[in-house]
């Protein structure tokens, strides 16, 4: 069981993402905004494209942003369950998978993803995102960190064979 403990990240992130998106949709008008601090607002936005709205104006984007994530999700599930990895790599992959599942759920159900975290500083503005996006970003960052340390490091752990 301990070998799969990192998989608990998946339902926690998925349902946390669902819960926050439901709160936004039920309690905020579309395109409304609530300023929290001088650099953070809660908004109700819809993303019909990929990360940062990429390809949101193209008709093929719906197909691209349904098929590609499903292939990635299937690959991540296979990779997580088929091979043994160091704990940090498992955590990173679970975060990526959880976020991908959260966003693909929205895209399959609604045709878009609800974004609501809006970060900015002066005239510099980061595109709105959600819990699933943050999980994917943290997972990729953690995975890159383990790869930079290289095989055999404490974070990377010893190289292991499949199985």
Short mmCIF file of C-alpha atoms in Angstrom, two decimals:
data_model
loop_
_atom_site.label_atom_id
_atom_site.label_comp_id
_atom_site.label_asym_id
_atom_site.label_seq_id
_atom_site.Cartn_x
_atom_site.Cartn_y
_atom_site.Cartn_z
CA UNK A 1 0.00 0.00 0.00
CA UNK A 2 2.82 2.40 0.85
CA UNK A 3 4.09 2.03 -2.72
CA UNK A 4 0.86 3.66 -3.94
CA UNK A 5 0.35 6.25 -1.16
CA UNK A 6 1.29 9.10 -3.54
CA UNK A 7 -1.79 8.23 -5.60
CA UNK A 8 -3.92 9.82 -2.83
CA UNK A 9 -2.82 13.14 -4.33
CA UNK A 10 -5.02 12.43 -7.34
CA UNK A 11 -8.47 12.41 -5.66
CA UNK A 12 -7.48 15.23 -3.27
CA UNK A 13 -6.45 17.55 -6.11
CA UNK A 14 -9.26 16.42 -8.43
CA UNK A 15 -12.03 17.00 -5.88
CA UNK A 16 -10.39 20.18 -4.57
CA UNK A 17 -10.33 21.48 -8.13
CA UNK A 18 -13.98 20.46 -8.71
CA UNK A 19 -15.10 22.06 -5.43
CA UNK A 20 -13.38 25.39 -6.11
CA UNK A 21 -14.72 25.55 -9.68
CA UNK A 22 -18.25 24.78 -8.48
CA UNK A 23 -17.98 27.55 -5.87
CA UNK A 24 -16.90 30.03 -8.54
CA UNK A 25 -19.62 29.04 -11.02
CA UNK A 26 -22.38 29.07 -8.37
CA UNK A 27 -21.37 32.25 -6.54
CA UNK A 28 -19.83 34.55 -9.16
CA UNK A 29 -21.19 35.96 -12.38
CA UNK A 30 -19.21 35.07 -15.49
CA UNK A 31 -16.38 37.62 -16.05
CA UNK A 32 -16.84 39.17 -12.59
CA UNK A 33 -13.83 39.81 -10.35
CA UNK A 34 -13.15 40.17 -6.62
CA UNK A 35 -9.89 41.85 -5.62
CA UNK A 36 -8.25 39.94 -2.75
CA UNK A 37 -4.91 41.80 -2.55
CA UNK A 38 -2.98 44.28 -4.68
CA UNK A 39 -1.68 41.33 -6.74
CA UNK A 40 -4.45 38.70 -6.54
CA UNK A 41 -8.07 38.61 -7.67
CA UNK A 42 -10.66 35.87 -7.89
CA UNK A 43 -12.33 35.93 -11.31
CA UNK A 44 -14.85 33.81 -13.17
CA UNK A 45 -13.29 33.05 -16.54
CA UNK A 46 -13.66 30.33 -19.16
CA UNK A 47 -10.76 28.90 -21.09
CA UNK A 48 -11.71 27.27 -24.39
CA UNK A 49 -8.08 26.71 -25.39
CA UNK A 50 -4.99 25.21 -23.80
CA UNK A 51 -2.63 26.69 -21.25
CA UNK A 52 -3.04 30.48 -21.13
CA UNK A 53 -5.87 30.28 -23.69
CA UNK A 54 -3.54 28.92 -26.40
CA UNK A 55 -5.50 28.17 -29.62
CA UNK A 56 -8.80 29.23 -28.01
CA UNK A 57 -9.90 30.97 -31.23
CA UNK A 58 -9.44 27.94 -33.50
CA UNK A 59 -12.21 25.41 -34.21
CA UNK A 60 -9.85 22.44 -34.02
CA UNK A 61 -8.88 23.34 -30.47
CA UNK A 62 -11.73 21.32 -28.95
CA UNK A 63 -10.48 18.14 -30.62
CA UNK A 64 -6.85 18.94 -29.85
CA UNK A 65 -7.58 19.70 -26.21
CA UNK A 66 -9.65 16.55 -25.75
CA UNK A 67 -7.54 13.97 -27.58
CA UNK A 68 -4.07 15.14 -26.51
CA UNK A 69 -4.83 15.22 -22.76
CA UNK A 70 -6.53 11.81 -22.89
CA UNK A 71 -3.41 10.33 -24.51
CA UNK A 72 -1.22 12.05 -21.87
CA UNK A 73 -3.46 10.81 -19.04
CA UNK A 74 -3.36 7.23 -20.35
CA UNK A 75 0.43 7.42 -20.67
CA UNK A 76 0.84 8.82 -17.16
CA UNK A 77 -1.38 6.14 -15.64
CA UNK A 78 0.59 3.42 -17.42
CA UNK A 79 3.93 4.97 -16.45
CA UNK A 80 2.90 5.44 -12.80
CA UNK A 81 1.57 1.92 -12.36
CA UNK A 82 4.01 -0.02 -14.56
CA UNK A 83 7.33 1.29 -13.27
CA UNK A 84 8.79 1.99 -9.85
CA UNK A 85 9.98 5.53 -9.30
CA UNK A 86 11.52 7.49 -6.44
CA UNK A 87 8.92 9.13 -4.20
CA UNK A 88 9.44 12.67 -5.53
CA UNK A 89 8.99 11.50 -9.11
CA UNK A 90 5.80 9.65 -8.10
CA UNK A 91 4.48 12.77 -6.37
CA UNK A 92 5.31 14.90 -9.42
CA UNK A 93 3.58 12.51 -11.82
CA UNK A 94 0.54 12.22 -9.53
CA UNK A 95 0.23 16.03 -9.44
CA UNK A 96 0.40 16.24 -13.23
CA UNK A 97 -2.15 13.44 -13.61
CA UNK A 98 -4.53 14.96 -11.04
CA UNK A 99 -4.47 18.34 -12.76
CA UNK A 100 -4.92 16.82 -16.20
CA UNK A 101 -7.93 14.83 -14.97
CA UNK A 102 -9.48 17.95 -13.42
CA UNK A 103 -9.19 19.97 -16.60
CA UNK A 104 -10.22 17.20 -19.01
CA UNK A 105 -13.31 16.59 -16.86
CA UNK A 106 -14.36 20.23 -17.39
CA UNK A 107 -13.55 20.13 -21.08
CA UNK A 108 -15.57 16.93 -21.62
CA UNK A 109 -18.55 18.19 -19.58
CA UNK A 110 -18.67 21.86 -20.60
CA UNK A 111 -16.34 22.34 -23.58
CA UNK A 112 -14.16 24.73 -21.57
CA UNK A 113 -12.22 24.96 -18.30
CA UNK A 114 -13.21 27.33 -15.50
CA UNK A 115 -10.30 29.53 -14.37
CA UNK A 116 -10.47 31.80 -11.34
CA UNK A 117 -7.06 32.62 -9.85
CA UNK A 118 -5.82 35.91 -11.29
CA UNK A 119 -2.28 37.04 -10.36
CA UNK A 120 -0.75 40.34 -11.44
CA UNK A 121 1.76 43.01 -10.49
CA UNK A 122 1.27 46.50 -11.85
CA UNK A 123 0.94 46.19 -15.61
CA UNK A 124 2.26 42.60 -15.61
CA UNK A 125 -0.56 40.10 -15.69
CA UNK A 126 -0.45 36.29 -15.53
CA UNK A 127 -3.36 34.51 -17.29
CA UNK A 128 -6.07 33.23 -14.94
CA UNK A 129 -5.68 29.63 -13.82
CA UNK A 130 -7.22 27.05 -11.46
CA UNK A 131 -6.24 24.37 -8.92
CA UNK A 132 -5.71 21.78 -11.67
CA UNK A 133 -3.35 24.12 -13.55
CA UNK A 134 -1.41 24.81 -10.35
CA UNK A 135 -1.10 21.07 -9.70
CA UNK A 136 0.20 20.44 -13.23
CA UNK A 137 2.69 23.30 -12.90
CA UNK A 138 3.93 22.13 -9.49
CA UNK A 139 4.20 18.55 -10.75
CA UNK A 140 6.22 19.58 -13.80
CA UNK A 141 8.44 21.80 -11.62
CA UNK A 142 9.06 18.98 -9.13
CA UNK A 143 9.73 16.49 -11.92
CA UNK A 144 12.23 18.89 -13.54
CA UNK A 145 13.92 19.36 -10.16
CA UNK A 146 14.38 15.60 -9.77
CA UNK A 147 15.76 15.34 -13.30
CA UNK A 148 18.23 18.18 -12.76
CA UNK A 149 19.61 16.39 -9.72
CA UNK A 150 20.29 13.35 -11.88
CA UNK A 151 20.19 9.60 -11.23
CA UNK A 152 21.43 8.41 -7.87
CA UNK A 153 20.72 11.68 -6.05
CA UNK A 154 18.66 11.59 -2.86
CA UNK A 155 15.66 13.21 -4.61
CA UNK A 156 15.97 11.02 -7.68
CA UNK A 157 16.74 7.82 -5.78
CA UNK A 158 18.61 4.86 -7.24
CA UNK A 159 17.83 3.86 -10.79
CA UNK A 160 15.29 1.06 -10.79
CA UNK A 161 14.23 -1.52 -13.31
CA UNK A 162 10.58 -1.85 -14.39
CA UNK A 163 8.33 -4.01 -12.23
#
